[in-house]
CSV table of C-alpha atoms and ligand atoms in Angstrom, one decimal:
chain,number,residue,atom,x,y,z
A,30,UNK,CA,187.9,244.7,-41.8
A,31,UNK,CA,184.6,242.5,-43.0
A,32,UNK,CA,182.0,243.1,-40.5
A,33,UNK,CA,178.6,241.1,-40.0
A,34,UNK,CA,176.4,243.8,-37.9
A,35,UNK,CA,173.7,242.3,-37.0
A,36,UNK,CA,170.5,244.6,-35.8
A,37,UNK,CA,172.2,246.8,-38.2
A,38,UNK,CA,169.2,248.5,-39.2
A,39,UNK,CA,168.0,249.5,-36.0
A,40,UNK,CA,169.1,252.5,-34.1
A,41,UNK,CA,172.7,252.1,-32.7
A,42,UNK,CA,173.6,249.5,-35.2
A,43,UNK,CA,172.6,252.0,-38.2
A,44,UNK,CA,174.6,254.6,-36.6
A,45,UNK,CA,177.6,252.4,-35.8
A,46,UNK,CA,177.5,251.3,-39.3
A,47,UNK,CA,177.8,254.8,-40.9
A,48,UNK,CA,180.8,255.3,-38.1
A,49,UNK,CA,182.5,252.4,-39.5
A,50,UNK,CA,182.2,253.3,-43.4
A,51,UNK,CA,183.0,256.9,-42.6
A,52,UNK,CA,186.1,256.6,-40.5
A,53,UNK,CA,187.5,252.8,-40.8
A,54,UNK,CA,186.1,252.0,-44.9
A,55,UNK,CA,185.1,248.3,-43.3
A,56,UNK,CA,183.0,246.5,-45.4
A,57,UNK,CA,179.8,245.6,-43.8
A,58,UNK,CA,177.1,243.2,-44.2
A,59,UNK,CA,173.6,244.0,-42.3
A,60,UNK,CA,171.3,241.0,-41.5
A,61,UNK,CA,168.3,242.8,-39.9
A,62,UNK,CA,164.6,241.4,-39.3
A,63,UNK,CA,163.3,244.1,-40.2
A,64,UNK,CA,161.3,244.2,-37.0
A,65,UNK,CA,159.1,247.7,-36.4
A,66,UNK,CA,162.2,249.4,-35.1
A,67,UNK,CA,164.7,248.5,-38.1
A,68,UNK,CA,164.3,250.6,-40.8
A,69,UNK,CA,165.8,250.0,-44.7
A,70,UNK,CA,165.8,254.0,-44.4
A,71,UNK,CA,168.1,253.9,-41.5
A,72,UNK,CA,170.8,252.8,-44.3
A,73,UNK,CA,169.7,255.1,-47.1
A,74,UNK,CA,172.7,256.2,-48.7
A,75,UNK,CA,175.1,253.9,-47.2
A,76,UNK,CA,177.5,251.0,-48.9
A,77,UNK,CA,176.2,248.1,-47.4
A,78,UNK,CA,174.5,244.9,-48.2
A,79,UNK,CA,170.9,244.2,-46.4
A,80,UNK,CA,170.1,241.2,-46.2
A,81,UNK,CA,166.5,240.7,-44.7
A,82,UNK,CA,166.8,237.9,-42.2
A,83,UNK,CA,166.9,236.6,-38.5
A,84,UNK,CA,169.9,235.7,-36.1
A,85,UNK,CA,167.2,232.3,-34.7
A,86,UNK,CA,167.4,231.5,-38.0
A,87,UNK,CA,170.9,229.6,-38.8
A,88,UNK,CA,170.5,229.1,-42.7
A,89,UNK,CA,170.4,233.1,-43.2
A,90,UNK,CA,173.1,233.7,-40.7
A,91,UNK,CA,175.5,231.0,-42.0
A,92,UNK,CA,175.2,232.8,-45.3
A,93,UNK,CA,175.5,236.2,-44.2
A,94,UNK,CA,178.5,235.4,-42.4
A,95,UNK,CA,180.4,233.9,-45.2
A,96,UNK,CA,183.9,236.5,-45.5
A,97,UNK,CA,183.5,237.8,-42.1
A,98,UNK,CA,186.1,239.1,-39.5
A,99,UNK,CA,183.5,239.6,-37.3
A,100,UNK,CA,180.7,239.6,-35.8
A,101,UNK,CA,178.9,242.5,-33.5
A,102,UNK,CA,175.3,241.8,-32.4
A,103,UNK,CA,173.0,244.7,-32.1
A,104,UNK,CA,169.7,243.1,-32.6
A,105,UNK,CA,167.6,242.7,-30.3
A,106,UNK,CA,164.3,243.8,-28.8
A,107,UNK,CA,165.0,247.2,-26.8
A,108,UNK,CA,161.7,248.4,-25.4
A,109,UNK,CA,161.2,247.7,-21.6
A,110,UNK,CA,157.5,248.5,-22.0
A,111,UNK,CA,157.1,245.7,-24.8
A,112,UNK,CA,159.3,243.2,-22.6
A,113,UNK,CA,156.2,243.6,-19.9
A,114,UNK,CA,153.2,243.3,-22.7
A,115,UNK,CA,154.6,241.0,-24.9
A,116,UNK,CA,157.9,239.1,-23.7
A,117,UNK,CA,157.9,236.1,-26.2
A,118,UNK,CA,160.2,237.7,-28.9
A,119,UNK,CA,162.8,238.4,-26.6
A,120,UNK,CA,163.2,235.2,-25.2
A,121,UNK,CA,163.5,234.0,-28.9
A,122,UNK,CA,165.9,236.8,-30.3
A,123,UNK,CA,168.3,237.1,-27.0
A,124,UNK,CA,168.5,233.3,-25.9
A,125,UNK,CA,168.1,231.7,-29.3
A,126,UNK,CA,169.2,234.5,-31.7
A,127,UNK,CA,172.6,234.8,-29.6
A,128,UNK,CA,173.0,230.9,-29.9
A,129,UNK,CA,172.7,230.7,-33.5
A,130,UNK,CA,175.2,233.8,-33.8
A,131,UNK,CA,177.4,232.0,-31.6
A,132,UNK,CA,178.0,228.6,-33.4
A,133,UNK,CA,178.1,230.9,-36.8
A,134,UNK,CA,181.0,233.0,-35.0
A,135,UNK,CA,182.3,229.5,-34.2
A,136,UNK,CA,182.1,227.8,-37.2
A,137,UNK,CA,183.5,230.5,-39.0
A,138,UNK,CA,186.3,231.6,-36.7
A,139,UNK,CA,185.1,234.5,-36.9
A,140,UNK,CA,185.7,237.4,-33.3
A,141,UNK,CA,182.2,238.0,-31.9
A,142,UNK,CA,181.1,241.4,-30.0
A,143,UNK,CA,178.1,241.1,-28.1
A,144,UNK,CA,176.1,244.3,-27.5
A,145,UNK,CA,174.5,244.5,-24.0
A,146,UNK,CA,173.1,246.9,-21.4
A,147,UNK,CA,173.5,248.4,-17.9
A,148,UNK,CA,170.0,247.3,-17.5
A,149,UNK,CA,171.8,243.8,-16.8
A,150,UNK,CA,173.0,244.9,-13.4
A,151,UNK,CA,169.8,245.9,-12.3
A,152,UNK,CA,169.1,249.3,-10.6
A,153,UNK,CA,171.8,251.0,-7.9
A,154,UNK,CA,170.9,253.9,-5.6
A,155,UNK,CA,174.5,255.4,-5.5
A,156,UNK,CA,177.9,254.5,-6.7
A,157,UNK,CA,178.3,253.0,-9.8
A,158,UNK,CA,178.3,249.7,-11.2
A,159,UNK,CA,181.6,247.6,-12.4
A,160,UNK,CA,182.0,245.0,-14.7
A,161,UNK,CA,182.4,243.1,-11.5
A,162,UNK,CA,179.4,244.1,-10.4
A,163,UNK,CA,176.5,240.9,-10.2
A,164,UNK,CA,173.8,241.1,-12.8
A,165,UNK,CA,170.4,241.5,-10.9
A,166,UNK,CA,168.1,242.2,-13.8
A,167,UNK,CA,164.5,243.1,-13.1
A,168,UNK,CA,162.3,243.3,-16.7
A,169,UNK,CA,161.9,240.3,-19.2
A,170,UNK,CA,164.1,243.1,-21.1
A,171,UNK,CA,167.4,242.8,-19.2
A,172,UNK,CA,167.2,239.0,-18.0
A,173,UNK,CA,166.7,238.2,-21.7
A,174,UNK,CA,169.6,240.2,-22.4
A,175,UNK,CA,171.7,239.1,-19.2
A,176,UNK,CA,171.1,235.3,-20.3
A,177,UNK,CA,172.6,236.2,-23.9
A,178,UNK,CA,175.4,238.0,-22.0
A,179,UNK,CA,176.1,234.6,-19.6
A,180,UNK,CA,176.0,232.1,-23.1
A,181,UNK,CA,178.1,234.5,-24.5
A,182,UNK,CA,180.6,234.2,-21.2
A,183,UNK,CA,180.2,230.3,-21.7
A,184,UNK,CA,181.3,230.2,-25.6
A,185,UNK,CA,184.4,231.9,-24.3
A,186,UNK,CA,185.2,229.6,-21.2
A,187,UNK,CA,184.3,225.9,-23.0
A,188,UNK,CA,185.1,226.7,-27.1
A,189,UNK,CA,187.4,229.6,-26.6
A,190,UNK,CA,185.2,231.9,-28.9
A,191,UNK,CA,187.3,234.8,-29.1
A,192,UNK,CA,184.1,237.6,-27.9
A,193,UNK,CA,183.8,240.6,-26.0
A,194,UNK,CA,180.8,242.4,-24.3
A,195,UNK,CA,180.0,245.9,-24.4
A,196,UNK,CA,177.9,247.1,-22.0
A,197,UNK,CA,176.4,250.9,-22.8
A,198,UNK,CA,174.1,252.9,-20.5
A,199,UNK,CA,171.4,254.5,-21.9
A,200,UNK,CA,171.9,255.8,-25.3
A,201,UNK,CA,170.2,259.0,-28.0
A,202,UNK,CA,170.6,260.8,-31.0
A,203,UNK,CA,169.5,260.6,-34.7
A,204,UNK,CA,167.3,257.3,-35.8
A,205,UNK,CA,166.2,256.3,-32.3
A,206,UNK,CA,162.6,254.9,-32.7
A,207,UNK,CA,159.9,257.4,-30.7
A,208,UNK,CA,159.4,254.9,-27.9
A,209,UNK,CA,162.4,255.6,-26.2
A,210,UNK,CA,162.2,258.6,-23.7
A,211,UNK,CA,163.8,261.3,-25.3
A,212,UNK,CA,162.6,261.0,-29.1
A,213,UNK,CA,159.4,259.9,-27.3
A,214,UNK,CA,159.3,263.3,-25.7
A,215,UNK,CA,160.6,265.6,-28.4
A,216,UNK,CA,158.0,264.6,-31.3
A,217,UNK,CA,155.3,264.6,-28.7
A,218,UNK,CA,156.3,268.1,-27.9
A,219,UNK,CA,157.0,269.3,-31.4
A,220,UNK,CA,153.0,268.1,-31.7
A,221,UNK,CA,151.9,269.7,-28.2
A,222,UNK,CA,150.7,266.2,-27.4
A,223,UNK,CA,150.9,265.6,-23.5
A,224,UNK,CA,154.9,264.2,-22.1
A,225,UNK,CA,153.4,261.1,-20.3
A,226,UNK,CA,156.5,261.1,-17.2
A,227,UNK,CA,156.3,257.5,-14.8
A,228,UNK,CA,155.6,258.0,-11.7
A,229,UNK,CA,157.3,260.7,-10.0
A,230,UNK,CA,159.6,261.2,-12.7
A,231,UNK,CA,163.1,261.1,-10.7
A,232,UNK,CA,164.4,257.7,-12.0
A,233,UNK,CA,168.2,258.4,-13.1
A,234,UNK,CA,169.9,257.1,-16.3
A,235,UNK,CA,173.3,257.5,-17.6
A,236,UNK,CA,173.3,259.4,-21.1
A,237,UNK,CA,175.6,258.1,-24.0
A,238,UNK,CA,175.7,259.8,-27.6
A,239,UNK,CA,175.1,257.0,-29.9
A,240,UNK,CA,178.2,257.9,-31.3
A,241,UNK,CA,180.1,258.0,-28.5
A,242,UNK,CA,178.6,254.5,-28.1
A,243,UNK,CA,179.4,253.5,-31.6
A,244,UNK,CA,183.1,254.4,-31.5
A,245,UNK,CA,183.4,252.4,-27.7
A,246,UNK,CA,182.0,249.4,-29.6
A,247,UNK,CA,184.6,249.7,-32.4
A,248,UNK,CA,187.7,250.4,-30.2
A,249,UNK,CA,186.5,246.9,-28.0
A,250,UNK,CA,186.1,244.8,-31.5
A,251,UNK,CA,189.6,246.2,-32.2
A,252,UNK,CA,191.6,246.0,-28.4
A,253,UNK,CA,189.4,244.6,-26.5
A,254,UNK,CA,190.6,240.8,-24.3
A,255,UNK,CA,188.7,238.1,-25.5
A,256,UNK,CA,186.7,236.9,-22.8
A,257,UNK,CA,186.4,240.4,-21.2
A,258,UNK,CA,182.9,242.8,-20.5
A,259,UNK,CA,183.3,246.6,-20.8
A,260,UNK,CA,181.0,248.6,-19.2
A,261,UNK,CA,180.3,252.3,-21.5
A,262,UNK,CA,178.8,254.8,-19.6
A,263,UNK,CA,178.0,258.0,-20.9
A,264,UNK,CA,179.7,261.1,-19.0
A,265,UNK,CA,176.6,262.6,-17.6
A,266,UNK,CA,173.8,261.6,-15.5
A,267,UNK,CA,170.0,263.3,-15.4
A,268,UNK,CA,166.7,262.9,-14.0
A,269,UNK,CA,163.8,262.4,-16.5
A,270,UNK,CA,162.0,265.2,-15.2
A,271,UNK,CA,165.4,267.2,-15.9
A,272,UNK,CA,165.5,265.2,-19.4
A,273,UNK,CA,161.7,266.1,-20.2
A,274,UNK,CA,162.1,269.7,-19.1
A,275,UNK,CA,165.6,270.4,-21.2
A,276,UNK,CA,163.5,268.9,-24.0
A,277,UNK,CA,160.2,271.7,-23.4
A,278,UNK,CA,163.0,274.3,-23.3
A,279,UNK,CA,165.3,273.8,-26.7
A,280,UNK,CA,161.3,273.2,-28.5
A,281,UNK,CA,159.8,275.9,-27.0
A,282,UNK,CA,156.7,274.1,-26.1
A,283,UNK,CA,155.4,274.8,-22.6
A,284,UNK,CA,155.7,273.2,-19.1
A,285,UNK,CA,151.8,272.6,-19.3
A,286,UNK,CA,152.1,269.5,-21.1
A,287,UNK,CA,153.8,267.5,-18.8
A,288,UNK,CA,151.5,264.7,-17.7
A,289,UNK,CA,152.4,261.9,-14.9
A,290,UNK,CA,151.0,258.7,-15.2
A,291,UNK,CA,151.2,255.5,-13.6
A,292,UNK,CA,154.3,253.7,-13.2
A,293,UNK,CA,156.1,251.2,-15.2
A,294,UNK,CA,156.2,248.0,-13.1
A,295,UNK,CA,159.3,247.0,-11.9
A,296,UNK,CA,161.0,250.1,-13.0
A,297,UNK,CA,164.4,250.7,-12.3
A,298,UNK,CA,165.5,253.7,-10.3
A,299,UNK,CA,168.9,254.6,-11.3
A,300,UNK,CA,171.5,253.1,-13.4
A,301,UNK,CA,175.1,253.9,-13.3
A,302,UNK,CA,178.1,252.8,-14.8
A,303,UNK,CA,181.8,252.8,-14.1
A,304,UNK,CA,183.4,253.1,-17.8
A,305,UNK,CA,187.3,252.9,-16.2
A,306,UNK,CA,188.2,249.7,-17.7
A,307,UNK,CA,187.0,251.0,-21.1
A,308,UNK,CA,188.6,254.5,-20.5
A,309,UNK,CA,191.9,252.7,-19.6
A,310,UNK,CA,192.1,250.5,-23.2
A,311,UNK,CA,191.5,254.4,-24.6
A,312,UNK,CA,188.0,255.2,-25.6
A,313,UNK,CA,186.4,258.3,-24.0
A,314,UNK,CA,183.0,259.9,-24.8
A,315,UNK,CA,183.1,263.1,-26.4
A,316,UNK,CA,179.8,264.5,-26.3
A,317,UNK,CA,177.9,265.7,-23.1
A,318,UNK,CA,174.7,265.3,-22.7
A,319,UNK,CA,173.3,269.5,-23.0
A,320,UNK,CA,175.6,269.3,-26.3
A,321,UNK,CA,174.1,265.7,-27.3
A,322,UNK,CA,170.4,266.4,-26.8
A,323,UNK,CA,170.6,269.9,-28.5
A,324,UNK,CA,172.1,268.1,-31.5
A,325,UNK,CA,169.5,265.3,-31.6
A,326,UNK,CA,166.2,267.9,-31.4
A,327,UNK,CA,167.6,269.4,-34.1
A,328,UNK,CA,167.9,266.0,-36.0
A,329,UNK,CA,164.3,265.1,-35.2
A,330,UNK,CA,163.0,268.9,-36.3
A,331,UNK,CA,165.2,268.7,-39.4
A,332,UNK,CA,164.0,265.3,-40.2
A,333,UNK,CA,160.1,264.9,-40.4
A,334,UNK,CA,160.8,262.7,-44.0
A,335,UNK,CA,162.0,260.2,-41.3
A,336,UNK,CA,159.6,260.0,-38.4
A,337,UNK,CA,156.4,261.3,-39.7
A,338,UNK,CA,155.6,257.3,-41.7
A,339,UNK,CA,156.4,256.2,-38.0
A,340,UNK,CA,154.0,258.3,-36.4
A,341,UNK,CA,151.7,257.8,-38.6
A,342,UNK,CA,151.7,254.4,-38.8
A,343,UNK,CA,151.6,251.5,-36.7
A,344,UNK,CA,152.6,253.3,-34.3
A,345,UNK,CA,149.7,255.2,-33.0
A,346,UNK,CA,147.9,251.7,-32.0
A,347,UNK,CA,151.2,250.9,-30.0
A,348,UNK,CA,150.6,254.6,-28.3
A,349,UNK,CA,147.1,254.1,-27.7
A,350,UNK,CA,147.4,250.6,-26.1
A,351,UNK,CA,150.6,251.8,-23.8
A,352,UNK,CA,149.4,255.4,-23.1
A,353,UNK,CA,145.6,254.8,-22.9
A,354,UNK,CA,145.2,258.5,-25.2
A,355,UNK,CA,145.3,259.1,-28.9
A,356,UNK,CA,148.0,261.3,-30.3
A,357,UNK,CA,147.2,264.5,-32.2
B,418,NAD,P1,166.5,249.0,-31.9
B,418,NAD,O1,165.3,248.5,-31.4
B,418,NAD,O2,166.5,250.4,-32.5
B,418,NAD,O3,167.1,248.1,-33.1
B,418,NAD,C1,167.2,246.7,-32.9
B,418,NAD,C2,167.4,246.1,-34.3
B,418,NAD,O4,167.5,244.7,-34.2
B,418,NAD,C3,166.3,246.4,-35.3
B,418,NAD,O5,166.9,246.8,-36.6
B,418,NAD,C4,165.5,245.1,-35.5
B,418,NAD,O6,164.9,245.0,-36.7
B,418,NAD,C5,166.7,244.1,-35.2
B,418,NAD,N1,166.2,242.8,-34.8
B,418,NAD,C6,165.3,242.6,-33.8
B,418,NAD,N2,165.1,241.2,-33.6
B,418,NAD,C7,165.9,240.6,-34.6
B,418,NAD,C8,166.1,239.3,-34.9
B,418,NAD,N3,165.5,238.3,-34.3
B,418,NAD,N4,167.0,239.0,-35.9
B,418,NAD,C9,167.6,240.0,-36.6
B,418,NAD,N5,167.4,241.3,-36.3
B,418,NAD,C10,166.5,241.6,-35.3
B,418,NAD,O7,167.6,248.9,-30.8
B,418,NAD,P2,168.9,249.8,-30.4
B,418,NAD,O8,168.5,250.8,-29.4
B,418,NAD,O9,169.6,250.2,-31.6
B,418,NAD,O10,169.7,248.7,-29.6
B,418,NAD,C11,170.7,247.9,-30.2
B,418,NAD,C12,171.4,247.0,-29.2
B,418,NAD,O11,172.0,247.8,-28.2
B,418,NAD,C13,170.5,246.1,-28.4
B,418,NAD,O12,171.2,244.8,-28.3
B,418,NAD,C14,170.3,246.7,-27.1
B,418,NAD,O13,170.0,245.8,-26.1
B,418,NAD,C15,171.6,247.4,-26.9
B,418,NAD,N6,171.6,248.6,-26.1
B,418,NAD,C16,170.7,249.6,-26.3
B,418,NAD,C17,170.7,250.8,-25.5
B,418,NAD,C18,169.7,252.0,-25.8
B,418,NAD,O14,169.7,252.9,-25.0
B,418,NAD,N7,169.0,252.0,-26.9
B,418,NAD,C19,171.6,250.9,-24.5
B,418,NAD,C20,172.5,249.9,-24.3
B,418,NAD,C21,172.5,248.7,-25.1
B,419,TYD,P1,163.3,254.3,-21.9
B,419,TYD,O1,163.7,255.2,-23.0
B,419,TYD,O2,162.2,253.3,-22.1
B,419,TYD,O3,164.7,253.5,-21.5
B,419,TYD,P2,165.0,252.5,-20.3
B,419,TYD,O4,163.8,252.2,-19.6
B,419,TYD,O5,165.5,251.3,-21.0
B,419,TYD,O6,166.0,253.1,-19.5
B,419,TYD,O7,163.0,255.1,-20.6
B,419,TYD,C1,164.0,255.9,-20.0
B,419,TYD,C2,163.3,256.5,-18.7
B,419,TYD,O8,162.2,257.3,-19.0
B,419,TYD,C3,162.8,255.4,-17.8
B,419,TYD,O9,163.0,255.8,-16.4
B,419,TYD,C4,161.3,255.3,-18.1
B,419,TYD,C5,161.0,256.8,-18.4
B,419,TYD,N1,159.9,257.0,-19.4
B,419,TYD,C6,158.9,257.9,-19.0
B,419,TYD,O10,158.8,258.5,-18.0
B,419,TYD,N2,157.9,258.0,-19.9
B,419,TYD,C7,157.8,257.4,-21.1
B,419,TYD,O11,156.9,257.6,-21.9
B,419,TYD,C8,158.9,256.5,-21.5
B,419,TYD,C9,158.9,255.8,-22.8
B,419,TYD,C10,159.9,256.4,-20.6
């Protein structure tokens, strides 16, 4: 299959596209921004063509989607935190990005796979949400991303663009940028540099290896009902404390570095997700979360070549203006 990936630089696109060369031999075109999070090195070694470009622009995407079978759209701004300082650019990449890479898909006749969140559905104190479920989003983050998610819907229902949603709970492993939570926490404590924890530290999340995540993504593009959303949930749920203190444990670094600070605003409790409509087309996640996490600290030790130019970079202003302390 010819694939356009889109956000294929960043973290779950990169990994998705090494997936699909690896097990399926697609041929794959990236177009990436290149924001801060996506990374030429994220590709190193892999057969693809880059091209350096953005999905609000529609002269870059109509090229890049010459040849294509398909679409999947990854990018995307990802960081909650950022949604509240800055929300600008993801208004512009979610609500005009998705546009654009919907009349491409369109004109091209391309299928179209739009990758969204749980964070759509807002935050649930028990049970689990379905795709039925009404999306209730609460940070610039998720309404941006639910708004992509209802065009999508409405390219389906008036033009009959053949597209699919995937929705996937949160997600780790190799090539995740250190803003996220776990590699976040892991680098800090590979540095003894304080693990800032929100609040009380007992919000919930839903762990999904980004593989796991990768090959749900693939099986949708491939069986998935045009028009449909599928939830993809990881198989294990954990409290950040739990997360933060697993994380102290397989680095060795001690207990005394756990710091609680203030509160993101607005932030979500728990998210949960219902994966049995995805589980019933035949995807299942293979890797639990103890197994997951012990191979991603790993990664991050075995891989300084890869994170240190982050943390050394640009980086540490973006720490010091969320975290109000200078790293070590
Ligand atoms: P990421 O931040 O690591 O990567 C995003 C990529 O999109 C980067 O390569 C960036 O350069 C690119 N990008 C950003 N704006 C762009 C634009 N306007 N044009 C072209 N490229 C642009 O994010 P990620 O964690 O890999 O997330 C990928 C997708 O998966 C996102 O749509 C996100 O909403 C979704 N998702 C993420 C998670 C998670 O836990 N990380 C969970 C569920 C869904
Ligand atoms: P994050 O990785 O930002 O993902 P999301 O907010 O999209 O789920 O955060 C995961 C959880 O970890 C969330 O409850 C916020 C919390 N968190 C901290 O406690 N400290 C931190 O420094 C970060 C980045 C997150």
């Amino acid at each position: 299959m010819k694939l356009l990936v889109c956000g294929g630089a960043g973290f779950i696109g990169s990994n998705f596209v090494r997936l699909r060369l690896r097990d399926h031999g697609d041929e794959v075109v990236v177009l990436d921004k290149l924001t801060y999070a996506g990374r030429r090195e994220n590709l190193e070694g892999l057969d693809v063509e880059l091209v350096h470009g953005a999905i609000e622009d529609p002269e870059a995407v109509a090229k890049a989607v010459e040849g294509a079978d398909a679409l999947v759209n990854f990018a995307a701004e990802t960081h909650v935190d950022r949604s509240i300082a800055e929300p600008d650019a993801f208004v512009r990449t979610h609500a005009l990005g998705t546009y654009v890479l919907l009349e491409a898909a369109r004109a091209a006749g391309a299928r179209y796979l739009q990758v969204s969140t749980d964070e759509v559905y807002g935050s649930i104190a028990e049970g689990s949400f379905t795709e039925a479920s009404p999306v209730a989003p609460s940070s610039p983050y998720s309404a941006t991303k639910a708004g992509a998610d209802l065009l999508v819907a409405s390219y389906v229902h008036t033009f009959g663009l053949p597209a699919v949603i995937c929705r996937g709970s949160n997600n780790y492993g190799p090539f995740q940028y250190p803003e996220k939570l776990i590699p976040l926490m892991v680098l800090n404590a590979l540095h003894g540099d304080p693990l800032p924890v929100y609040g009380d530290g007992m919000q919930v999340r839903n762990w999904l290896y980004v593989e796991d995540f990768g090959r749900a993504i693939g099986h949708v593009l491939e069986h998935g009902v045009p028009g449909e959303v599928y939830n993809v949930g990881g198989p294990d749920e954990c409290a950040n404390m739990e997360v933060v203190r697993r994380i102290l444990e397989l680095t060795g670094a001690g207990e005394e570095l756990i710091e609680h600070v203030p509160d993101r605003p607005g932030h979500d409790r728990r998210y949960s997700l219902s994966s049995d409509k995805v589980r019933a087309l035949g995807w299942e996640p293979q890797v639990h979360f103890a197994e997951g996490l012990g191979r991603t600290v790993d990664w991050y030790r075995e891989h300084r070549d890869w994170w240190e130019p982050i943390r050394s970079g640009d980086y540490r202003a973006y720490y010091e203006r969320q975290y109000g302390r200078r790293l070590a």
